[in-house]
Short mmCIF file of C-alpha atoms in Angstrom, two decimals:
data_model
loop_
_atom_site.label_atom_id
_atom_site.label_comp_id
_atom_site.label_asym_id
_atom_site.label_seq_id
_atom_site.Cartn_x
_atom_site.Cartn_y
_atom_site.Cartn_z
CA SER V 17 -51.75 60.23 92.99
CA ALA V 18 -51.15 64.00 92.85
CA ILE V 19 -47.35 63.47 92.95
CA GLU V 20 -46.06 63.71 89.39
CA ILE V 21 -43.71 60.69 89.38
CA PHE V 22 -46.49 58.47 90.71
CA GLU V 23 -49.01 59.43 88.01
CA PRO V 24 -48.31 56.15 86.12
CA LEU V 25 -49.59 54.14 89.12
CA SER V 26 -53.05 52.64 89.17
CA ASP V 27 -55.35 53.54 92.08
CA GLU V 28 -54.62 50.15 93.65
CA GLU V 29 -50.84 50.64 93.33
CA THR V 30 -51.12 54.13 94.82
CA MET V 31 -53.05 52.80 97.82
CA GLN V 32 -50.54 49.97 98.31
CA LEU V 33 -47.67 52.47 98.25
CA ALA V 34 -49.47 54.80 100.68
CA ARG V 35 -49.92 51.96 103.18
CA GLN V 36 -46.17 51.30 103.12
CA THR V 37 -44.97 54.86 103.68
CA GLU V 38 -43.68 56.15 106.99
CA ARG V 39 -44.78 59.50 108.40
CA ARG V 40 -41.86 61.56 109.76
CA MET V 41 -41.76 64.93 111.49
CA PHE V 42 -38.85 67.38 111.33
CA ALA V 43 -38.26 70.52 113.38
CA PRO V 44 -37.19 73.81 111.79
CA GLY V 45 -33.50 73.61 110.85
CA GLU V 46 -33.37 69.82 111.15
CA THR V 47 -31.50 67.97 108.40
CA ILE V 48 -33.62 65.37 106.61
CA ILE V 49 -30.94 64.07 104.25
CA ARG V 50 -27.28 65.02 103.76
CA ALA V 51 -25.41 65.20 100.45
CA GLY V 52 -23.13 62.21 99.92
CA ASP V 53 -25.04 59.91 102.27
CA GLU V 54 -26.29 56.56 101.05
CA GLY V 55 -30.04 56.19 100.90
CA GLU V 56 -32.77 53.91 99.68
CA THR V 57 -35.75 56.13 100.38
CA MET V 58 -37.46 59.19 98.94
CA PHE V 59 -39.67 61.75 100.61
CA VAL V 60 -42.89 63.62 99.84
CA VAL V 61 -43.62 66.86 101.69
CA ASN V 62 -47.08 66.52 103.21
CA ARG V 63 -47.01 69.66 105.36
CA GLY V 64 -44.46 72.42 105.82
CA SER V 65 -41.50 73.30 103.62
CA VAL V 66 -37.91 72.22 103.07
CA LYS V 67 -34.89 73.70 101.33
CA ILE V 68 -32.59 71.83 98.97
CA GLN V 69 -28.96 72.86 99.37
CA ALA V 70 -26.00 72.16 97.09
CA PRO V 71 -22.94 70.61 98.72
CA GLU V 72 -20.23 73.08 99.68
CA THR V 73 -17.52 72.97 97.01
CA ALA V 74 -14.62 75.04 95.73
CA ASP V 75 -16.87 76.07 92.82
CA ASN V 76 -19.16 77.94 95.18
CA ASN V 77 -16.32 79.21 97.43
CA GLY V 78 -17.30 76.81 100.20
CA LYS V 79 -20.66 78.55 100.67
CA THR V 80 -23.99 76.81 101.01
CA ILE V 81 -26.30 77.51 98.09
CA THR V 82 -30.04 76.93 98.31
CA LEU V 83 -31.19 75.38 95.04
CA ALA V 84 -34.91 75.20 95.73
CA THR V 85 -37.63 75.40 98.34
CA LEU V 86 -40.22 72.62 98.27
CA HIS V 87 -43.71 72.80 99.72
CA GLU V 88 -46.64 70.40 100.09
CA GLY V 89 -46.90 67.79 97.36
CA ARG V 90 -43.30 68.13 96.20
CA PHE V 91 -40.80 65.26 96.49
CA PHE V 92 -37.07 64.71 96.85
CA GLY V 93 -34.57 61.87 97.15
CA GLU V 94 -36.03 59.87 94.27
CA MET V 95 -32.71 59.08 92.61
CA ALA V 96 -31.34 57.43 95.77
CA LEU V 97 -34.53 55.39 96.08
CA LEU V 98 -34.66 54.30 92.46
CA THR V 99 -30.98 53.86 91.58
CA GLY V 100 -29.07 53.67 94.86
CA GLU V 101 -27.00 56.75 93.98
CA PRO V 102 -25.65 58.72 96.96
CA ARG V 103 -27.66 61.77 97.96
CA SER V 104 -26.77 64.71 95.70
CA ALA V 105 -28.00 67.48 97.99
CA THR V 106 -28.76 68.28 101.60
CA VAL V 107 -32.40 68.84 102.54
CA ILE V 108 -33.31 70.83 105.64
CA ALA V 109 -36.74 71.58 107.14
CA ILE V 110 -37.49 75.31 107.02
CA GLU V 111 -40.44 75.02 109.39
CA GLU V 112 -42.01 72.12 111.24
CA SER V 113 -42.55 69.69 108.38
CA GLU V 114 -44.31 66.39 107.95
CA VAL V 115 -42.91 64.19 105.20
CA PHE V 116 -43.79 60.73 104.00
CA GLU V 117 -40.81 58.44 103.55
CA ILE V 118 -41.09 55.81 100.82
CA GLY V 119 -38.67 52.90 101.04
CA HIS V 120 -36.96 50.55 98.62
CA ASP V 121 -39.03 47.49 99.63
CA ALA V 122 -42.35 49.23 98.93
CA VAL V 123 -41.24 50.23 95.44
CA LYS V 124 -39.66 46.83 94.73
CA ARG V 125 -43.02 45.12 95.38
CA MET V 126 -44.67 47.49 92.90
CA PHE V 127 -42.04 46.76 90.24
CA GLU V 128 -42.47 43.03 90.73
CA ALA V 129 -46.24 43.33 90.32
CA ASN V 130 -45.99 45.74 87.37
CA PRO V 131 -42.75 45.35 85.36
CA TYR V 132 -43.64 48.28 83.08
CA LEU V 133 -43.79 50.67 86.04
CA ALA V 134 -39.98 51.04 86.19
CA GLU V 135 -39.94 52.28 82.62
CA SER V 136 -42.82 54.70 83.25
CA LEU V 137 -41.09 56.10 86.31
CA SER V 138 -37.83 56.43 84.35
CA ASP V 139 -39.63 58.56 81.79
CA ALA V 140 -41.19 60.81 84.43
CA ILE V 141 -37.90 61.28 86.28
CA ALA V 142 -35.93 61.88 83.09
CA GLU V 143 -38.35 64.66 82.14
CA ARG V 144 -38.00 66.21 85.57
CA ARG V 145 -34.20 65.94 85.50
CA ALA V 146 -33.97 67.46 82.03
CA LEU V 147 -36.11 70.41 83.10
CA LEU V 148 -34.05 70.93 86.24
CA ASP V 149 -30.71 70.63 84.47
CA ALA V 150 -29.67 74.22 83.81
CA ASN V 151 -27.48 73.10 80.91
CA ALA V 152 -30.04 70.84 79.25
CA GLU V 153 -31.58 71.95 76.00
CA ALA V 154 -34.81 70.53 74.66
CA LYS V 155 -33.03 67.90 72.55
CA PRO V 156 -34.85 64.58 72.10
CA GLU V 157 -31.56 62.63 72.21
CA THR V 158 -30.63 64.24 75.55
CA MET V 159 -34.01 63.25 77.04
CA GLU V 160 -33.61 59.70 75.68
CA GLN V 161 -30.13 59.45 77.20
CA HIS V 162 -31.49 60.60 80.58
CA ARG V 163 -34.36 58.09 80.40
CA ALA V 164 -32.15 55.20 79.31
CA GLY V 165 -29.61 55.89 82.06
CA ILE V 166 -32.25 56.14 84.77
CA PHE V 167 -34.06 53.03 83.53
CA ALA V 168 -30.79 51.05 83.49
CA GLY V 169 -30.03 52.24 87.03
CA ILE V 170 -33.48 51.22 88.28
CA LYS V 171 -33.23 47.78 86.67
CA ARG V 172 -29.77 47.24 88.17
CA PHE V 173 -30.66 48.48 91.66
CA PHE V 174 -33.91 46.49 91.89
CA ARG V 175 -32.44 43.47 90.08
CA LEU V 176 -35.13 43.54 87.42
CA SER V 177 -34.74 41.60 84.20
#
């Protein structure tokens, strides 16, 4: 319940989700996810820390750029879980790290039980994306476009009406 995108969940929904997560351990330097890979899961850092790296491109002269370091309570991989988009970054454990992996089936059951949850999660993710987008300005129409796009992707990926 302390994870920001899961704030819309009831206590019962949070407990149901927790029961369906998988605990995973990663050694220092071990890749958790790789940019471009398909994925239907997201991760929450329970212990340790991970670094988010941008894919190597011509724009960054083929060098690896670390975008962020995430510690306990932070999450990553949510767009692949919720919309089926390929992974947009590589995530590597900095130190021995324990993460909880949340899968597509667990979230699908929650959406089926609570149809309004997909919209609530879209709002939370759109806010996060807008804040992280270096080019985003605090324009209401930009936020609404983010939210609408994410919500449409969630509905399509989970086959929600």
